[in-house]
Amino acid sequence: MRMSNSGTFGELGVELAHFVATVEIRRPPHNFFDFELIKGLADCFEALDRDPTCRAIVLAAQGKSFCAGANFGDGSDLTGEGQIPGRTGGSTTAHLYLEAVRLFRTQKPIVGAIHGAAVGGGLGLALVPDFRITCPEARFSANFTRLGFHPGFGLTVTLPELIGRRYAELMFYTGRRIRGEEAHRIGLADVLVPLDLVRAAALELAHEIASSAPLAVVATRATLRQGLAKRVRAATDHELAEQTRLRQTEDFREGVKASAERRPPEFKGV
């Protein structure tokens, strides 16, 4: 299959030129994700895998944030089980994570252009690419415990493997936001540039990758990432079970409500 030079996959824009595809998430300003968006990304990446004119991918986003995670709103539409109907609860999350695993199974190298906040599941999405280009204005946060539930999107595997267990534990337990400079220092990001140069720097790296022999690059990447998708699948199975349990708690409701109201949560351990 060969893709056209430009097109769309739902709310994704795709441009392919000089062996590099730019895949842009188009849900500004914060690019909250749901099942349809993650499935669209997986479909797009798999189509690019089949296209011999694509050798590398840049994953970017419109708006203020790269991806601010799943949108829980103000918590008013949570069900009695702490789920949001038709969005991120129950079996919907299970299917979403199956789509997320597909992202880790794709073959072509991916460079992430992380120009703004990558929060919660958005951080999980930011860890799908092989490399991340960022800027001082970016923010990285595994804010799950600040919402009263368990990390997801495979982050319990991908984050410790990238930055080490100690820093991953710090991010998970505190939910703190890591600025672009610190992200670069601890290895969460690979290149730090001014905000207006993030996408250009990502494209530059993708073109450098694309100048290498494509079959050799794909084979080398497969060797280096061997077993990653299986580890992410196992992790998301466990993460989902813990998220499902914790979504039923009062702390989760309080965490979502406090986040929507932009105030510190008052957790009670129930």
mmCIF file of C-alpha atoms in Angstrom:
data_model
loop_
_atom_site.group_PDB
_atom_site.id
_atom_site.type_symbol
_atom_site.label_atom_id
_atom_site.label_comp_id
_atom_site.label_asym_id
_atom_site.label_seq_id
_atom_site.Cartn_x
_atom_site.Cartn_y
_atom_site.Cartn_z
ATOM 1 C CA MET A 1 0.000 0.000 0.000
ATOM 2 C CA ARG A 2 1.225 3.484 -0.801
ATOM 3 C CA MET A 3 -0.308 6.517 0.854
ATOM 4 C CA SER A 4 -0.908 9.777 -0.972
ATOM 5 C CA ASN A 5 1.319 12.717 -0.137
ATOM 6 C CA SER A 6 -1.312 14.102 2.233
ATOM 7 C CA GLY A 7 -4.572 13.036 3.796
ATOM 8 C CA THR A 8 -6.507 12.494 6.996
ATOM 9 C CA PHE A 9 -7.255 9.676 9.413
ATOM 10 C CA GLY A 10 -10.185 11.074 11.365
ATOM 11 C CA GLU A 11 -8.797 13.986 13.376
ATOM 12 C CA LEU A 12 -5.251 13.323 12.208
ATOM 13 C CA GLY A 13 -3.508 15.159 9.422
ATOM 14 C CA VAL A 14 -0.896 13.235 7.421
ATOM 15 C CA GLU A 15 1.732 14.682 5.103
ATOM 16 C CA LEU A 16 4.397 12.569 3.419
ATOM 17 C CA ALA A 17 7.398 14.121 1.707
ATOM 18 C CA HIS A 18 10.982 13.032 1.114
ATOM 19 C CA PHE A 19 10.465 9.691 2.920
ATOM 20 C CA VAL A 20 9.184 11.352 6.134
ATOM 21 C CA ALA A 21 5.536 11.377 7.219
ATOM 22 C CA THR A 22 4.251 14.043 9.581
ATOM 23 C CA VAL A 23 1.234 12.835 11.549
ATOM 24 C CA GLU A 24 -0.525 15.705 13.305
ATOM 25 C CA ILE A 25 -3.158 15.343 16.039
ATOM 26 C CA ARG A 26 -5.872 17.915 15.358
ATOM 27 C CA ARG A 27 -7.898 18.314 18.533
ATOM 28 C CA PRO A 28 -6.707 21.708 19.760
ATOM 29 C CA PRO A 29 -6.132 23.239 22.170
ATOM 30 C CA HIS A 30 -5.310 20.249 24.383
ATOM 31 C CA ASN A 31 -5.740 17.193 22.108
ATOM 32 C CA PHE A 32 -7.539 15.004 24.645
ATOM 33 C CA PHE A 33 -7.661 11.423 23.407
ATOM 34 C CA ASP A 34 -10.303 8.716 23.228
ATOM 35 C CA PHE A 35 -10.633 5.313 21.591
ATOM 36 C CA GLU A 36 -11.212 6.788 18.133
ATOM 37 C CA LEU A 37 -8.073 8.921 18.245
ATOM 38 C CA ILE A 38 -5.777 6.115 19.398
ATOM 39 C CA LYS A 39 -7.286 3.711 16.867
ATOM 40 C CA GLY A 40 -6.808 6.320 14.158
ATOM 41 C CA LEU A 41 -3.157 6.695 15.100
ATOM 42 C CA ALA A 42 -2.647 2.927 15.032
ATOM 43 C CA ASP A 43 -4.379 2.642 11.650
ATOM 44 C CA CYS A 44 -2.268 5.490 10.294
ATOM 45 C CA PHE A 45 1.045 4.122 11.557
ATOM 46 C CA GLU A 46 0.261 0.659 10.190
ATOM 47 C CA ALA A 47 -0.596 2.163 6.801
ATOM 48 C CA LEU A 48 2.723 4.016 6.832
ATOM 49 C CA ASP A 49 4.480 0.743 7.698
ATOM 50 C CA ARG A 50 3.134 -0.673 4.448
ATOM 51 C CA ASP A 51 4.185 2.364 2.423
ATOM 52 C CA PRO A 52 7.750 2.034 1.030
ATOM 53 C CA THR A 53 7.912 5.800 0.457
ATOM 54 C CA CYS A 54 7.792 6.345 4.226
ATOM 55 C CA ARG A 55 10.982 5.664 6.195
ATOM 56 C CA ALA A 56 10.356 7.706 9.362
ATOM 57 C CA ILE A 57 7.444 9.419 11.115
ATOM 58 C CA VAL A 58 7.088 12.666 13.049
ATOM 59 C CA LEU A 59 4.234 12.672 15.566
ATOM 60 C CA ALA A 60 3.095 16.225 16.308
ATOM 61 C CA ALA A 61 -0.009 18.076 17.478
ATOM 62 C CA GLN A 62 -1.877 21.325 16.964
ATOM 63 C CA GLY A 63 -2.788 23.686 19.759
ATOM 64 C CA LYS A 64 -1.333 24.483 23.159
ATOM 65 C CA SER A 65 -0.700 20.941 24.427
ATOM 66 C CA PHE A 66 0.825 17.895 22.808
ATOM 67 C CA CYS A 67 -1.771 15.718 24.553
ATOM 68 C CA ALA A 68 -3.350 16.461 27.924
ATOM 69 C CA GLY A 69 -4.602 12.890 28.329
ATOM 70 C CA ALA A 70 -8.194 11.703 28.625
ATOM 71 C CA ASN A 71 -10.851 14.305 29.338
ATOM 72 C CA PHE A 72 -12.726 13.505 32.568
ATOM 73 C CA GLY A 73 -14.549 16.850 32.497
ATOM 74 C CA ASP A 74 -15.671 18.041 35.933
ATOM 75 C CA GLY A 75 -16.545 14.545 37.106
ATOM 76 C CA SER A 76 -20.299 15.190 36.989
ATOM 77 C CA ASP A 77 -20.943 12.509 34.362
ATOM 78 C CA LEU A 78 -19.088 9.709 36.123
ATOM 79 C CA THR A 79 -21.226 6.620 36.686
ATOM 80 C CA GLY A 80 -21.597 4.826 40.001
ATOM 81 C CA GLU A 81 -18.528 2.787 39.098
ATOM 82 C CA GLY A 82 -16.460 5.899 38.481
ATOM 83 C CA GLN A 83 -16.567 5.527 34.706
ATOM 84 C CA ILE A 84 -17.397 8.054 32.007
ATOM 85 C CA PRO A 85 -20.051 6.549 29.703
ATOM 86 C CA GLY A 86 -18.774 6.013 26.178
ATOM 87 C CA ARG A 87 -15.319 7.453 26.930
ATOM 88 C CA THR A 88 -12.628 6.056 29.163
ATOM 89 C CA GLY A 89 -14.335 3.640 31.535
ATOM 90 C CA GLY A 90 -14.729 -0.126 31.654
ATOM 91 C CA SER A 91 -14.501 -2.066 28.411
ATOM 92 C CA THR A 92 -13.874 1.132 26.438
ATOM 93 C CA THR A 93 -10.554 1.515 28.244
ATOM 94 C CA ALA A 94 -9.764 -2.146 27.619
ATOM 95 C CA HIS A 95 -10.256 -1.660 23.885
ATOM 96 C CA LEU A 96 -8.347 1.632 23.956
ATOM 97 C CA TYR A 97 -5.344 -0.083 25.507
ATOM 98 C CA LEU A 98 -5.459 -2.781 22.828
ATOM 99 C CA GLU A 99 -5.199 0.023 20.272
ATOM 100 C CA ALA A 100 -2.338 1.549 22.266
ATOM 101 C CA VAL A 101 -0.459 -1.762 22.092
ATOM 102 C CA ARG A 102 -0.800 -1.615 18.300
ATOM 103 C CA LEU A 103 1.204 1.632 18.370
ATOM 104 C CA PHE A 104 4.122 -0.194 20.000
ATOM 105 C CA ARG A 105 3.966 -2.937 17.350
ATOM 106 C CA THR A 106 4.531 -0.653 14.386
ATOM 107 C CA GLN A 107 7.804 -0.818 12.466
ATOM 108 C CA LYS A 108 8.921 2.626 11.310
ATOM 109 C CA PRO A 109 10.970 4.922 13.597
ATOM 110 C CA ILE A 110 8.937 7.717 15.188
ATOM 111 C CA VAL A 111 10.114 11.137 16.397
ATOM 112 C CA GLY A 112 7.799 12.964 18.800
ATOM 113 C CA ALA A 113 7.502 16.753 18.574
ATOM 114 C CA ILE A 114 6.458 17.535 22.150
ATOM 115 C CA HIS A 115 5.800 21.275 22.104
ATOM 116 C CA GLY A 116 3.442 21.499 25.088
ATOM 117 C CA ALA A 117 1.934 19.495 27.930
ATOM 118 C CA ALA A 118 2.059 15.696 27.803
ATOM 119 C CA VAL A 119 -0.058 14.655 30.774
ATOM 120 C CA GLY A 120 -1.352 11.308 32.056
ATOM 121 C CA GLY A 121 -2.231 9.136 29.081
ATOM 122 C CA GLY A 122 -0.785 11.918 26.934
ATOM 123 C CA LEU A 123 2.574 11.150 28.525
ATOM 124 C CA GLY A 124 1.994 7.512 27.629
ATOM 125 C CA LEU A 125 1.404 8.572 24.030
ATOM 126 C CA ALA A 126 4.556 10.728 24.086
ATOM 127 C CA LEU A 127 6.552 7.610 25.014
ATOM 128 C CA VAL A 128 5.432 5.695 21.922
ATOM 129 C CA PRO A 129 8.011 7.491 19.704
ATOM 130 C CA ASP A 130 11.639 6.390 19.684
ATOM 131 C CA PHE A 131 12.806 9.968 20.314
ATOM 132 C CA ARG A 132 11.302 13.143 21.750
ATOM 133 C CA ILE A 133 12.115 16.720 20.744
ATOM 134 C CA THR A 134 10.906 19.267 23.278
ATOM 135 C CA CYS A 135 11.249 22.841 24.530
ATOM 136 C CA PRO A 136 11.395 24.681 27.868
ATOM 137 C CA GLU A 137 7.652 25.409 27.701
ATOM 138 C CA ALA A 138 6.701 21.708 27.586
ATOM 139 C CA ARG A 139 5.400 19.925 30.678
ATOM 140 C CA PHE A 140 5.501 16.185 31.342
ATOM 141 C CA SER A 141 3.341 14.696 34.088
ATOM 142 C CA ALA A 142 2.230 11.233 35.197
ATOM 143 C CA ASN A 143 -0.602 12.791 37.204
ATOM 144 C CA PHE A 144 -2.605 9.611 37.813
ATOM 145 C CA THR A 145 -2.204 9.479 41.594
ATOM 146 C CA ARG A 146 -3.241 13.128 41.784
ATOM 147 C CA LEU A 147 -6.508 11.994 40.199
ATOM 148 C CA GLY A 148 -6.822 9.081 42.606
ATOM 149 C CA PHE A 149 -6.078 6.168 40.310
ATOM 150 C CA HIS A 150 -3.386 3.999 38.755
ATOM 151 C CA PRO A 151 -1.016 4.861 35.860
ATOM 152 C CA GLY A 152 -1.994 3.456 32.468
ATOM 153 C CA PHE A 153 -1.129 3.405 28.751
ATOM 154 C CA GLY A 154 1.790 1.066 29.499
ATOM 155 C CA LEU A 155 3.668 3.750 31.435
ATOM 156 C CA THR A 156 4.610 1.341 34.231
ATOM 157 C CA VAL A 157 6.848 -0.301 31.611
ATOM 158 C CA THR A 158 7.871 2.514 29.292
ATOM 159 C CA LEU A 159 8.658 5.265 31.816
ATOM 160 C CA PRO A 160 11.061 3.259 34.062
ATOM 161 C CA GLU A 161 12.787 1.827 30.987
ATOM 162 C CA LEU A 162 13.361 5.334 29.661
ATOM 163 C CA ILE A 163 14.388 7.320 32.747
ATOM 164 C CA GLY A 164 15.095 4.655 35.360
ATOM 165 C CA ARG A 165 13.018 3.379 38.238
ATOM 166 C CA ARG A 166 13.926 6.147 40.711
ATOM 167 C CA TYR A 167 12.803 9.051 38.524
ATOM 168 C CA ALA A 168 9.755 7.094 37.355
ATOM 169 C CA GLU A 169 8.711 6.453 40.949
ATOM 170 C CA LEU A 170 9.132 10.145 41.716
ATOM 171 C CA MET A 171 6.897 11.132 38.812
ATOM 172 C CA PHE A 172 4.283 8.478 39.615
ATOM 173 C CA TYR A 173 4.057 9.062 43.361
ATOM 174 C CA THR A 174 4.008 12.872 43.270
ATOM 175 C CA GLY A 175 2.260 13.542 39.968
ATOM 176 C CA ARG A 176 4.540 16.565 39.613
ATOM 177 C CA ARG A 177 5.031 18.366 36.327
ATOM 178 C CA ILE A 178 8.491 18.103 34.806
ATOM 179 C CA ARG A 179 9.615 21.087 32.754
ATOM 180 C CA GLY A 180 11.255 20.670 29.391
ATOM 181 C CA GLU A 181 14.760 21.368 30.701
ATOM 182 C CA GLU A 182 14.472 18.729 33.424
ATOM 183 C CA ALA A 183 12.898 16.267 31.004
ATOM 184 C CA HIS A 184 15.950 16.674 28.797
ATOM 185 C CA ARG A 185 18.316 16.325 31.749
ATOM 186 C CA ILE A 186 16.836 13.024 32.978
ATOM 187 C CA GLY A 187 16.471 11.503 29.514
ATOM 188 C CA LEU A 188 12.723 11.883 29.110
ATOM 189 C CA ALA A 189 13.441 14.058 26.078
ATOM 190 C CA ASP A 190 16.359 13.696 23.668
ATOM 191 C CA VAL A 191 16.673 17.205 22.216
ATOM 192 C CA LEU A 192 15.806 20.585 23.739
ATOM 193 C CA VAL A 193 15.175 23.508 21.395
ATOM 194 C CA PRO A 194 13.186 26.773 21.466
ATOM 195 C CA LEU A 195 9.413 26.347 21.155
ATOM 196 C CA ASP A 196 9.221 27.576 17.582
ATOM 197 C CA LEU A 197 11.856 25.071 16.454
ATOM 198 C CA VAL A 198 10.392 21.872 17.955
ATOM 199 C CA ARG A 199 8.737 20.564 14.806
ATOM 200 C CA ALA A 200 11.622 21.600 12.563
ATOM 201 C CA ALA A 201 14.089 19.794 14.825
ATOM 202 C CA ALA A 202 11.873 16.700 14.828
ATOM 203 C CA LEU A 203 11.731 16.752 11.049
ATOM 204 C CA GLU A 204 15.494 17.202 10.851
ATOM 205 C CA LEU A 205 16.070 14.098 12.977
ATOM 206 C CA ALA A 206 13.464 12.110 11.019
ATOM 207 C CA HIS A 207 15.162 13.046 7.732
ATOM 208 C CA GLU A 208 18.524 11.979 9.164
ATOM 209 C CA ILE A 209 17.005 8.597 10.051
ATOM 210 C CA ALA A 210 15.374 8.369 6.616
ATOM 211 C CA SER A 211 18.762 8.802 4.930
ATOM 212 C CA SER A 212 19.885 5.422 6.283
ATOM 213 C CA ALA A 213 19.069 2.126 4.564
ATOM 214 C CA PRO A 214 15.353 1.574 5.323
ATOM 215 C CA LEU A 215 15.410 -2.207 5.601
ATOM 216 C CA ALA A 216 18.415 -2.050 7.919
ATOM 217 C CA VAL A 217 16.766 0.592 10.109
ATOM 218 C CA VAL A 218 13.544 -1.412 10.461
ATOM 219 C CA ALA A 219 15.495 -4.584 11.273
ATOM 220 C CA THR A 220 17.684 -2.815 13.831
ATOM 221 C CA ARG A 221 14.667 -1.183 15.476
ATOM 222 C CA ALA A 222 12.887 -4.533 15.697
ATOM 223 C CA THR A 223 15.919 -6.019 17.457
ATOM 224 C CA LEU A 224 16.229 -3.150 19.934
ATOM 225 C CA ARG A 225 12.484 -3.091 20.716
ATOM 226 C CA GLN A 226 12.046 -6.863 20.785
ATOM 227 C CA GLY A 227 9.361 -7.841 23.265
ATOM 228 C CA LEU A 228 8.325 -4.244 24.034
ATOM 229 C CA ALA A 229 4.771 -4.620 22.730
ATOM 230 C CA LYS A 230 4.309 -7.827 24.735
ATOM 231 C CA ARG A 231 5.544 -6.092 27.896
ATOM 232 C CA VAL A 232 3.220 -3.167 27.266
ATOM 233 C CA ARG A 233 0.287 -5.541 26.694
ATOM 234 C CA ALA A 234 0.966 -7.315 29.992
ATOM 235 C CA ALA A 235 1.357 -3.969 31.756
ATOM 236 C CA THR A 236 -1.889 -2.535 30.378
ATOM 237 C CA ASP A 237 -3.798 -5.643 31.483
ATOM 238 C CA HIS A 238 -2.629 -5.051 35.061
ATOM 239 C CA GLU A 239 -2.993 -1.262 34.826
ATOM 240 C CA LEU A 240 -6.583 -1.614 33.631
ATOM 241 C CA ALA A 241 -7.493 -3.925 36.510
ATOM 242 C CA GLU A 242 -6.102 -1.434 39.027
ATOM 243 C CA GLN A 243 -7.707 1.528 37.290
ATOM 244 C CA THR A 244 -11.083 -0.223 37.253
ATOM 245 C CA ARG A 245 -10.816 -0.902 40.985
ATOM 246 C CA LEU A 246 -9.685 2.601 41.903
ATOM 247 C CA ARG A 247 -12.266 4.337 39.698
ATOM 248 C CA GLN A 248 -14.894 3.129 42.167
ATOM 249 C CA THR A 249 -13.349 5.093 45.047
ATOM 250 C CA GLU A 250 -14.340 8.444 46.478
ATOM 251 C CA ASP A 251 -10.724 9.552 46.076
ATOM 252 C CA PHE A 252 -11.006 9.185 42.315
ATOM 253 C CA ARG A 253 -14.139 11.301 42.217
ATOM 254 C CA GLU A 254 -12.442 13.910 44.385
ATOM 255 C CA GLY A 255 -9.294 13.873 42.246
ATOM 256 C CA VAL A 256 -11.226 14.467 39.030
ATOM 257 C CA LYS A 257 -13.395 17.154 40.621
ATOM 258 C CA ALA A 258 -10.405 18.933 42.162
ATOM 259 C CA SER A 259 -8.565 18.873 38.843
ATOM 260 C CA ALA A 260 -11.549 20.399 37.048
ATOM 261 C CA GLU A 261 -11.845 23.059 39.754
ATOM 262 C CA ARG A 262 -8.084 23.725 39.719
ATOM 263 C CA ARG A 263 -7.637 23.176 43.452
ATOM 264 C CA PRO A 264 -5.612 20.755 45.585
ATOM 265 C CA PRO A 265 -7.481 17.461 46.114
ATOM 266 C CA GLU A 266 -8.555 16.407 49.601
ATOM 267 C CA PHE A 267 -8.035 12.652 49.582
ATOM 268 C CA LYS A 268 -9.401 10.458 52.379
ATOM 269 C CA GLY A 269 -8.134 7.022 51.382
ATOM 270 C CA VAL A 270 -11.607 5.673 50.573
#
